PDB file of C-alpha atoms in Angstrom:
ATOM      1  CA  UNK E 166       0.000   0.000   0.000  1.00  0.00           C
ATOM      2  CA  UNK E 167       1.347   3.249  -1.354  1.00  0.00           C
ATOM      3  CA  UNK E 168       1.258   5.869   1.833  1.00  0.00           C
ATOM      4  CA  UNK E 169      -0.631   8.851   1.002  1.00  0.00           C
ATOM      5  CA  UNK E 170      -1.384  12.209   2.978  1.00  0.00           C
ATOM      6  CA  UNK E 171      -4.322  12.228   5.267  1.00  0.00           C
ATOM      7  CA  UNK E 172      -6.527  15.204   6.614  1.00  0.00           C
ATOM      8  CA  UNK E 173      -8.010  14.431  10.015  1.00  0.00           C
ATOM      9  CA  UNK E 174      -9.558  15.813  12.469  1.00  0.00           C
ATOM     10  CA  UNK E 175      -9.857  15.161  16.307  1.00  0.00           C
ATOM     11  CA  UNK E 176     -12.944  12.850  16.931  1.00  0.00           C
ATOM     12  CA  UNK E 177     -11.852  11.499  20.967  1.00  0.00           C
ATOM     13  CA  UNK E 178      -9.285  12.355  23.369  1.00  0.00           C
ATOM     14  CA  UNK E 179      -9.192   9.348  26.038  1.00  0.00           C
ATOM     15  CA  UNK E 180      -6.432   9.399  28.705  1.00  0.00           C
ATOM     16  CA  UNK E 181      -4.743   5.830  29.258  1.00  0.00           C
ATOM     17  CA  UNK E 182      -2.608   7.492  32.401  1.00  0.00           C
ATOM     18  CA  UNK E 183      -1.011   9.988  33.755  1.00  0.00           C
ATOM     19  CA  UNK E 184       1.331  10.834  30.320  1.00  0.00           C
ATOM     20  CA  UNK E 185      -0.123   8.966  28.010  1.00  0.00           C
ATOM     21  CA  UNK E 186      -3.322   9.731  25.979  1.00  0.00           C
ATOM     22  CA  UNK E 187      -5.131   7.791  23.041  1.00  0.00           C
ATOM     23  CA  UNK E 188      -6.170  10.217  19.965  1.00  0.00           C
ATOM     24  CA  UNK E 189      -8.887   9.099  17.833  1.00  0.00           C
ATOM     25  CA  UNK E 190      -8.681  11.073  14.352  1.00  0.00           C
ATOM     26  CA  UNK E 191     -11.286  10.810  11.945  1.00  0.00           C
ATOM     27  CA  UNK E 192     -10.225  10.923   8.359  1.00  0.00           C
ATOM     28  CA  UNK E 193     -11.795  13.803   6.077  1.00  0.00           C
ATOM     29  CA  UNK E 194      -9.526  13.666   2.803  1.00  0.00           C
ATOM     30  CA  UNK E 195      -9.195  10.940   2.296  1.00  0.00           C
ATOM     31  CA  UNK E 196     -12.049   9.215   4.210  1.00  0.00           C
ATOM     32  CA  UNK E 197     -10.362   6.264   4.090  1.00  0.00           C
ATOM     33  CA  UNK E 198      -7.135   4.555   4.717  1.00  0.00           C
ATOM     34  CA  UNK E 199      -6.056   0.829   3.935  1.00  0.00           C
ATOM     35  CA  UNK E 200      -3.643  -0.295   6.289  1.00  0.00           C
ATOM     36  CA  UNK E 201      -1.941  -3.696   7.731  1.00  0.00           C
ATOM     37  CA  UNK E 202      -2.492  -4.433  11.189  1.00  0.00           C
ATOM     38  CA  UNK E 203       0.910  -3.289  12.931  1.00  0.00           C
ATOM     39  CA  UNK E 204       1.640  -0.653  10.282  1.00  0.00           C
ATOM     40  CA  UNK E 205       2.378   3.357  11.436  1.00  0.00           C
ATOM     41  CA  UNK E 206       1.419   6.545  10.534  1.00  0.00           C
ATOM     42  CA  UNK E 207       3.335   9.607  10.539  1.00  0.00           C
ATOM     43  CA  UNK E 208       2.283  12.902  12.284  1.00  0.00           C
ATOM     44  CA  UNK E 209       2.947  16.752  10.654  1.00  0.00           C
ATOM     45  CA  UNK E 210       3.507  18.697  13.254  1.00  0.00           C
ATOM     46  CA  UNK E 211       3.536  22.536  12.300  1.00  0.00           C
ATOM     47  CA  UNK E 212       6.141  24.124  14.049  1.00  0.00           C
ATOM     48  CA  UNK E 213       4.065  27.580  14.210  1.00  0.00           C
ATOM     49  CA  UNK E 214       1.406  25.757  16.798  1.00  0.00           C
ATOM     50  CA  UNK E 215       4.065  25.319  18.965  1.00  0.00           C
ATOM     51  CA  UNK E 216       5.593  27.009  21.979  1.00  0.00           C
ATOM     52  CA  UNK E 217       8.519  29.727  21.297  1.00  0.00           C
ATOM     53  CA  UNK E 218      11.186  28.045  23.490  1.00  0.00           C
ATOM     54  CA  UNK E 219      10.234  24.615  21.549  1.00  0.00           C
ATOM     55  CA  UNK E 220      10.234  26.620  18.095  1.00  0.00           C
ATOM     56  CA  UNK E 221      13.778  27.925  19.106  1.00  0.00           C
ATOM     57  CA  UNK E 222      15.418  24.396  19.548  1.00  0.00           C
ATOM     58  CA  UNK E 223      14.078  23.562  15.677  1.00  0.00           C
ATOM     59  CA  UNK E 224      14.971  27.105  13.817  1.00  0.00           C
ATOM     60  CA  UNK E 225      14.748  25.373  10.469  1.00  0.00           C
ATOM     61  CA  UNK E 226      12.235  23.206  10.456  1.00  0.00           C
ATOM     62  CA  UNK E 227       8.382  24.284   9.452  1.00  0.00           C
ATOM     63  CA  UNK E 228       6.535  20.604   9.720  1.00  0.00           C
ATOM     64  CA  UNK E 229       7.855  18.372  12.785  1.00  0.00           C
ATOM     65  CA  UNK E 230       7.573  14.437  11.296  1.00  0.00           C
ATOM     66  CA  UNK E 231       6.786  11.724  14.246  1.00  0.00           C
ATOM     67  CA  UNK E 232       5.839   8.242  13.599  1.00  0.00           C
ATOM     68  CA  UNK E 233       3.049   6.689  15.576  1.00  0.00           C
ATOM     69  CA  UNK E 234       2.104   2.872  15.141  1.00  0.00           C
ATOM     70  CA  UNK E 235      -1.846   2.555  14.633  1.00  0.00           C
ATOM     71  CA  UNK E 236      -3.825   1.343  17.532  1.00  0.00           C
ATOM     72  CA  UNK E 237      -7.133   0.827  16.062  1.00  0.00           C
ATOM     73  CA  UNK E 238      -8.051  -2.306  13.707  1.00  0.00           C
ATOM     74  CA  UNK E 239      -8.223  -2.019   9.759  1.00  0.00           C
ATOM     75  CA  UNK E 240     -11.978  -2.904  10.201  1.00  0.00           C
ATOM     76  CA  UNK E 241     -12.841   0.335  11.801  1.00  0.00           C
ATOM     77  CA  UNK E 242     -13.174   1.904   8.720  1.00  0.00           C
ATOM     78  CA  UNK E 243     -12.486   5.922   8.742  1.00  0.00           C
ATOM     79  CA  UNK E 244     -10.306   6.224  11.998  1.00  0.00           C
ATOM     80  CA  UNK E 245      -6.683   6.182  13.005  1.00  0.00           C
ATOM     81  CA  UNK E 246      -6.179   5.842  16.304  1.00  0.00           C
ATOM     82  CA  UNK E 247      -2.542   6.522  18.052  1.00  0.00           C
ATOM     83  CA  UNK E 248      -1.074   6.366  21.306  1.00  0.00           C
ATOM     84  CA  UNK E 249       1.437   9.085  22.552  1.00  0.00           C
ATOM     85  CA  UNK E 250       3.631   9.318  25.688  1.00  0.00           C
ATOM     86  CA  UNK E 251       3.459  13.147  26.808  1.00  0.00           C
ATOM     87  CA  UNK E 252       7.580  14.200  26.897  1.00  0.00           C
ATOM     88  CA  UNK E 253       8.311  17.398  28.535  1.00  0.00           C
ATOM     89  CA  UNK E 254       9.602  19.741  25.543  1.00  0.00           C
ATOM     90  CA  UNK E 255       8.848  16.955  22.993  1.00  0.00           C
ATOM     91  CA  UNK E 256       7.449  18.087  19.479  1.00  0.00           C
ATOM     92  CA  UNK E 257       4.700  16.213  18.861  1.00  0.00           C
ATOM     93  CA  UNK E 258       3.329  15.163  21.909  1.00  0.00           C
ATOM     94  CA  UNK E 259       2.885  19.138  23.293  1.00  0.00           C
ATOM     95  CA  UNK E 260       1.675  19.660  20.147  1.00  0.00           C
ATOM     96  CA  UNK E 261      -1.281  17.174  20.784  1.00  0.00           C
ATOM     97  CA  UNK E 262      -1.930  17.876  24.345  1.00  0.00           C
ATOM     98  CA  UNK E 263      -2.806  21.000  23.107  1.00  0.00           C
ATOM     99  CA  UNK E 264      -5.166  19.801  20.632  1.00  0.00           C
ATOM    100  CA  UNK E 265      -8.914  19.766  21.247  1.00  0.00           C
ATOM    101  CA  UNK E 266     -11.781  18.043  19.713  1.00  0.00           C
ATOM    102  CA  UNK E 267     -12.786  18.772  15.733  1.00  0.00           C
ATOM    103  CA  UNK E 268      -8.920  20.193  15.579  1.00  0.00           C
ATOM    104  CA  UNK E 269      -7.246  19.173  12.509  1.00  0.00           C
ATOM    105  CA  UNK E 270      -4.229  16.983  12.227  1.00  0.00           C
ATOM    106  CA  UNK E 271      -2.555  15.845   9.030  1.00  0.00           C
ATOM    107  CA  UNK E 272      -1.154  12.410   8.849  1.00  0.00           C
ATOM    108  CA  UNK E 273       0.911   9.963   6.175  1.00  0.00           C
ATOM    109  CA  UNK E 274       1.078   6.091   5.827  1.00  0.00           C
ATOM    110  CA  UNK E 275       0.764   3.692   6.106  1.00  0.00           C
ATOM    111  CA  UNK E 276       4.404   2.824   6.467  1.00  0.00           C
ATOM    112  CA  UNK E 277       6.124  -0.029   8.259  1.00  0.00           C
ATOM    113  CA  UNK E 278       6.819  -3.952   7.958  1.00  0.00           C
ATOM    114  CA  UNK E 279       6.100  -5.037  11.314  1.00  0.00           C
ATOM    115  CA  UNK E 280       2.825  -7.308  10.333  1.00  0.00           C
ATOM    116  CA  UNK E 281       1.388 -10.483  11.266  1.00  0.00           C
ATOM    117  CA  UNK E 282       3.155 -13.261   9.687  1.00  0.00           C
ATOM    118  CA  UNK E 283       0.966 -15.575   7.186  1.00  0.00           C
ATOM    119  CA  UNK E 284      -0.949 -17.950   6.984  1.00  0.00           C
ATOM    120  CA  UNK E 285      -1.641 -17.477  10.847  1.00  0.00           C
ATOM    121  CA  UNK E 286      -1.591 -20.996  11.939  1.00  0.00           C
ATOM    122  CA  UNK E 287      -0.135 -20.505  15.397  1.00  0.00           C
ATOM    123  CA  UNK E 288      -0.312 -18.909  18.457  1.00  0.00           C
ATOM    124  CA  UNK E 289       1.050 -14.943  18.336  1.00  0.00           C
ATOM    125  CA  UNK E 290       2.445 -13.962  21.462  1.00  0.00           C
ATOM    126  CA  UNK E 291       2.583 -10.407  21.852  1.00  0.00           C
ATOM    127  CA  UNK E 292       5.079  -9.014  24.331  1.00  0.00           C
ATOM    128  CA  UNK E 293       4.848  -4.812  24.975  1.00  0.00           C
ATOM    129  CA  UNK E 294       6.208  -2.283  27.309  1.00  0.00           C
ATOM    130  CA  UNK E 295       4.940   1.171  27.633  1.00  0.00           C
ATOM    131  CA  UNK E 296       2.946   2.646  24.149  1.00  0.00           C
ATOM    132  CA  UNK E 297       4.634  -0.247  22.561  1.00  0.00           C
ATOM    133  CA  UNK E 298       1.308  -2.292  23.318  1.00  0.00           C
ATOM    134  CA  UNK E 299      -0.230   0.067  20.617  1.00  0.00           C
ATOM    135  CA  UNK E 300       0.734  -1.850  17.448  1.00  0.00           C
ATOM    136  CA  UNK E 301      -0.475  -5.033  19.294  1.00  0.00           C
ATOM    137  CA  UNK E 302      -4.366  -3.740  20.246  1.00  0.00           C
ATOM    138  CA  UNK E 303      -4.549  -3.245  16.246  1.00  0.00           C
ATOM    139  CA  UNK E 304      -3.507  -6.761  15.979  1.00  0.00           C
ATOM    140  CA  UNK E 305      -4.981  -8.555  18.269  1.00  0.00           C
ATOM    141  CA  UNK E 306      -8.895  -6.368  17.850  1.00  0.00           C
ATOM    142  CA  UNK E 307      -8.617  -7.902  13.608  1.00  0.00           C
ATOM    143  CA  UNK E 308      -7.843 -10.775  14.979  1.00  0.00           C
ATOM    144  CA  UNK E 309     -10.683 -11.179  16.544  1.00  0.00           C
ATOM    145  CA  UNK E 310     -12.828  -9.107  13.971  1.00  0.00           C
ATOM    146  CA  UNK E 311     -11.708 -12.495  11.543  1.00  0.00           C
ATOM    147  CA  UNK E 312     -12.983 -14.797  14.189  1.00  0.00           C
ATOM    148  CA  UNK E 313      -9.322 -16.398  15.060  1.00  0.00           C
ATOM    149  CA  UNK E 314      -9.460 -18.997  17.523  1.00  0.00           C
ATOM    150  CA  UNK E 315      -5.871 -20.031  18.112  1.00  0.00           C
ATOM    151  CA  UNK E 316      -4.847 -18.860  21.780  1.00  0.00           C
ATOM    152  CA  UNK E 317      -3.569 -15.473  21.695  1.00  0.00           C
ATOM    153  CA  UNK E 318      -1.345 -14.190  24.202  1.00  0.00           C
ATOM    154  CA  UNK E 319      -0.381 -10.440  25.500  1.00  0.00           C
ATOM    155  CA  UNK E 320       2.496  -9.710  27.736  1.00  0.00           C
ATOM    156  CA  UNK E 321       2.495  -6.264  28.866  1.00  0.00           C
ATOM    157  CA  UNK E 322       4.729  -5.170  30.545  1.00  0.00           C
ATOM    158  CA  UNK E 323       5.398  -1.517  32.785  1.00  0.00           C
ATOM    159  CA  UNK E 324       7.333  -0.400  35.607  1.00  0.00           C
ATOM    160  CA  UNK E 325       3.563   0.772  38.057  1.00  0.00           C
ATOM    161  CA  UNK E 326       0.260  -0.621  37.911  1.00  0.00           C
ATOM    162  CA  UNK E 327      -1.384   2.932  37.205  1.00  0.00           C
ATOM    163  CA  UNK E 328       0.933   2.633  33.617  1.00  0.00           C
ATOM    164  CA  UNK E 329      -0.983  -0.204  32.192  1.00  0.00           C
ATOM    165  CA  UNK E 330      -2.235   1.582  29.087  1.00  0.00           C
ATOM    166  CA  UNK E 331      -6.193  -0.073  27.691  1.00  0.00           C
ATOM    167  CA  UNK E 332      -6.233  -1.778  31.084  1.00  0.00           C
ATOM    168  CA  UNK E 333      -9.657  -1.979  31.168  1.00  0.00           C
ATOM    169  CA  UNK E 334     -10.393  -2.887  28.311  1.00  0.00           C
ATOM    170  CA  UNK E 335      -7.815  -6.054  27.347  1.00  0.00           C
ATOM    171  CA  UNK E 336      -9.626  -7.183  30.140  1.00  0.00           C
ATOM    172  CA  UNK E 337     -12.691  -6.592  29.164  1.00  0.00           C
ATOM    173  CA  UNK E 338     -11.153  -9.238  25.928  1.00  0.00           C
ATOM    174  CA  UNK E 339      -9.799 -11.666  28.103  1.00  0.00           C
ATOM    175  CA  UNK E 340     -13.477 -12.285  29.924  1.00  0.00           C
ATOM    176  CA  UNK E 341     -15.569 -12.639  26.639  1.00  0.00           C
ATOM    177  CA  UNK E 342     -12.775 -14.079  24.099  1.00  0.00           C
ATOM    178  CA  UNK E 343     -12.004 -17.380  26.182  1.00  0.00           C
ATOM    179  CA  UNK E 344      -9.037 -17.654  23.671  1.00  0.00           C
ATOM    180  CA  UNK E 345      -7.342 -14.586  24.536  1.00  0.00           C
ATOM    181  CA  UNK E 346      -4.764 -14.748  27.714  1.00  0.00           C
ATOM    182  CA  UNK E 347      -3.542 -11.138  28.973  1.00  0.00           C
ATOM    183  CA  UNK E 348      -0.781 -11.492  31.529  1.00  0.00           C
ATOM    184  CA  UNK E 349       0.257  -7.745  32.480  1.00  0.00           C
ATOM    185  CA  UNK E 350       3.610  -7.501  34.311  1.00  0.00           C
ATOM    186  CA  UNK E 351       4.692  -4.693  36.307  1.00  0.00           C
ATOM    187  CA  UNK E 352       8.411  -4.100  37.963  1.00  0.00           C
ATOM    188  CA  UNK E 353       7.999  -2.201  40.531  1.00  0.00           C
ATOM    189  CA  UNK E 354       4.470  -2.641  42.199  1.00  0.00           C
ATOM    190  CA  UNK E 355       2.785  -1.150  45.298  1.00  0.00           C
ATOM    191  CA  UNK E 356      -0.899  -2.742  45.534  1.00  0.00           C
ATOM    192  CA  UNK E 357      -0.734  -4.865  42.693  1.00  0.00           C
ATOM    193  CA  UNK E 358      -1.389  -8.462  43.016  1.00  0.00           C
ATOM    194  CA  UNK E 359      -0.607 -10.012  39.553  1.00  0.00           C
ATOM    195  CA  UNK E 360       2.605 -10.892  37.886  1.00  0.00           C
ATOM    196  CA  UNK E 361       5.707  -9.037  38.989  1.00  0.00           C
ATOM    197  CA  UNK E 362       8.916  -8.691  37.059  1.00  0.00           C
ATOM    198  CA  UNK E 363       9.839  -8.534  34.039  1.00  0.00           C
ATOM    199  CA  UNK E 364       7.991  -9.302  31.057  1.00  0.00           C
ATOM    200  CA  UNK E 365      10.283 -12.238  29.818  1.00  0.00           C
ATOM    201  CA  UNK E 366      10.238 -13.861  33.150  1.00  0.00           C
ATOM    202  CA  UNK E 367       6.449 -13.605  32.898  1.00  0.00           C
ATOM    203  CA  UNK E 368       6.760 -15.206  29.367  1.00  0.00           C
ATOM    204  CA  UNK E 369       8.864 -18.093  30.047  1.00  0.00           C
ATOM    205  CA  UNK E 370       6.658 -18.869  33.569  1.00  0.00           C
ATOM    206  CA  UNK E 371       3.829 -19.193  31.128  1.00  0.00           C
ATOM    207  CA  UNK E 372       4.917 -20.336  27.946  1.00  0.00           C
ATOM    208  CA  UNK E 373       6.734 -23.854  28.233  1.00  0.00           C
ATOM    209  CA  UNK E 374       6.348 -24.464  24.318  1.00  0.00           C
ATOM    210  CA  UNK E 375       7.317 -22.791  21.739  1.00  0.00           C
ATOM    211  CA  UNK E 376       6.911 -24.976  18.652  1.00  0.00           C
ATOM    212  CA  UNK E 377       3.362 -23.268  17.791  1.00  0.00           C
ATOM    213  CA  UNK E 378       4.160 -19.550  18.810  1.00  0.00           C
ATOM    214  CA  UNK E 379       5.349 -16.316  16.804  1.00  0.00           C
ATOM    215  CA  UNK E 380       6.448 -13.796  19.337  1.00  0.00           C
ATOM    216  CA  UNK E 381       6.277 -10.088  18.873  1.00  0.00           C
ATOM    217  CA  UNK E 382       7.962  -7.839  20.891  1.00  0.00           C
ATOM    218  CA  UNK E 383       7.804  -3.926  20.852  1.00  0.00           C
ATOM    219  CA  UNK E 384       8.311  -1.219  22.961  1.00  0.00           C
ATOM    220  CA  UNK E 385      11.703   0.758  23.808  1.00  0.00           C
ATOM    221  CA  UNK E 386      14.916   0.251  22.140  1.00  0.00           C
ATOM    222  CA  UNK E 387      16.674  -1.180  25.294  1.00  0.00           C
ATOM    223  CA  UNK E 388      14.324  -2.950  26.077  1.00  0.00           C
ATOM    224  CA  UNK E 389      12.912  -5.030  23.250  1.00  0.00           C
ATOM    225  CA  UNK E 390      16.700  -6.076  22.873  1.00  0.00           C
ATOM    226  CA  UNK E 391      16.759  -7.445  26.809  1.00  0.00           C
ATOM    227  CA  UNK E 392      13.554  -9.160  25.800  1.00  0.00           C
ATOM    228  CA  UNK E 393      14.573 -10.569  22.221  1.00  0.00           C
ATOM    229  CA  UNK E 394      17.955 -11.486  23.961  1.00  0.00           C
ATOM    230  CA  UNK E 395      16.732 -13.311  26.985  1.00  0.00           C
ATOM    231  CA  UNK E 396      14.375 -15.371  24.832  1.00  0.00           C
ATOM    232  CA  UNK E 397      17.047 -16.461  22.478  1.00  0.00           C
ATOM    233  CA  UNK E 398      18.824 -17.616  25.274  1.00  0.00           C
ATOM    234  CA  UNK E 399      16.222 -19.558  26.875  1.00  0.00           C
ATOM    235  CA  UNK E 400      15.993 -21.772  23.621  1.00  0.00           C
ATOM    236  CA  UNK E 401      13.617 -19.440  21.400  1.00  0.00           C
ATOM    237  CA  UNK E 402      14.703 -19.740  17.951  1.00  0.00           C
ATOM    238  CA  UNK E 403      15.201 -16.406  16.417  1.00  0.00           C
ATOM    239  CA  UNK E 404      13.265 -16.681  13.370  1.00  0.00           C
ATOM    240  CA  UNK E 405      10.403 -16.926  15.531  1.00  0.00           C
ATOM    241  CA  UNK E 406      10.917 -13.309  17.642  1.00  0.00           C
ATOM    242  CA  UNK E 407       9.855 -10.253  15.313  1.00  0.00           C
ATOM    243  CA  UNK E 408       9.971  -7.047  16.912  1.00  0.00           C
ATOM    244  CA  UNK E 409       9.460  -3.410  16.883  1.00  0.00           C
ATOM    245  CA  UNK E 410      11.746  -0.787  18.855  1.00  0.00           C
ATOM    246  CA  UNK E 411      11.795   3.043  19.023  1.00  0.00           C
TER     247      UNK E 411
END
């Protein structure tokens, strides 16, 4: 799919936690997009819309360019959803935290590789930290949408319970799709009372074969290669890890 140049405008703002918020954009021209599950799109930024002492660290640039991995399923036809992760002085996410509803935003894509492998006879295992799990929720909702019913597995991973990004609604998932196994993980917990650690160790607790699976793993740089390395040394094979890093 040739990416294109997409006018959108704001349609829902939902907060996932304290710095991180899900943007629903509704395409106007085009008013549609074609996309792979696990594909991105890239967000123009107009540097004019932004603070001076932001404007004065980018002197030559007129459109900021950040890419954003789509969160919503190609079946939702007329919508791009993305995830951001509010950085102090960052670009593009002050840039959306000061956008409201019906504000425009201009996107391109789809770009990326990072797709389901075919035919999809086996079990994906999805491993995330942080807005990493975005990619994934675009997966695993066509999934569903195409009535898959392989088990399907979601490690998430964070460092504090109140970071678990679509908490509510993976499990929502997990209690009507009986095939569908979310294990979040978080590092450093307070009240939680689930899985504690790290996101591999969750993994390999749970996952004794790996004969059937595909793993994908995405999230930040350092950490997807942790992840992808303690895997491979715990006997996964590495044509079966495919991952995603920013």
């Amino acid at each position: 799919m040739a990416a294109i140049t997409c006018q959108t405008v704001v349609d829902r703002i939902t907060v996932l936690s304290y710095n991180v918020r899900n943007f629903r954009l509704r395409l106007s021209e085009p008013k549609q997009l074609a996309f792979e599950p696990g594909q991105f799109v890239i967000a123009h930024v107009p540097m004019k819309d932004l603070p001076p002492a932001i404007k004065a660290k980018h002197p030559n640039e007129t459109t900021a360019k950040r890419a954003y991995s789509i969160a919503c399923p190609p079946h939702e036809e007329g919508v791009i959803e993305i995830c951001l992760q509010h950085v102090e002085g960052g670009v593009a996410s002050t840039y959306f935290w000061q956008l409201k509803e019906g504000m425009p935003v201009t996107l391109s894509g789809p770009h990326g590789k990072f797709l389901l492998k075919q035919p999809l006879d086996y079990e994906p295992v999805f491993m995330a930290t942080g807005t990493g799990v975005a990619p994934f929720r675009s997966m695993m909702k066509h999934l569903f949408h195409v009535n898959a019913t392989q088990p399907i597995w979601l490690f998430f991973g964070t460092r504090y319970e109140h970071s678990l990004l679509y908490e509510d609604e993976f499990r929502a998932m997990s209690s009507v799709r009986h095939n569908f196994h979310y294990i979040p993980t978080v590092s450093r917990p307070k009240d939680w009372r689930g899985e504690t650690g790290h996101i591999q160790q969750t993994f390999l607790k749970h996952i004794k074969d790996f004969s059937n699976k595909e793993i994908y793993v995405c999230g930040w740089l350092e950490v997807v290669k942790s992840v992808c390395k303690d895997l491979q040394e715990a006997g996964v094979p590495a044509e079966k890890i495919h991952y995603e890093e920013w």
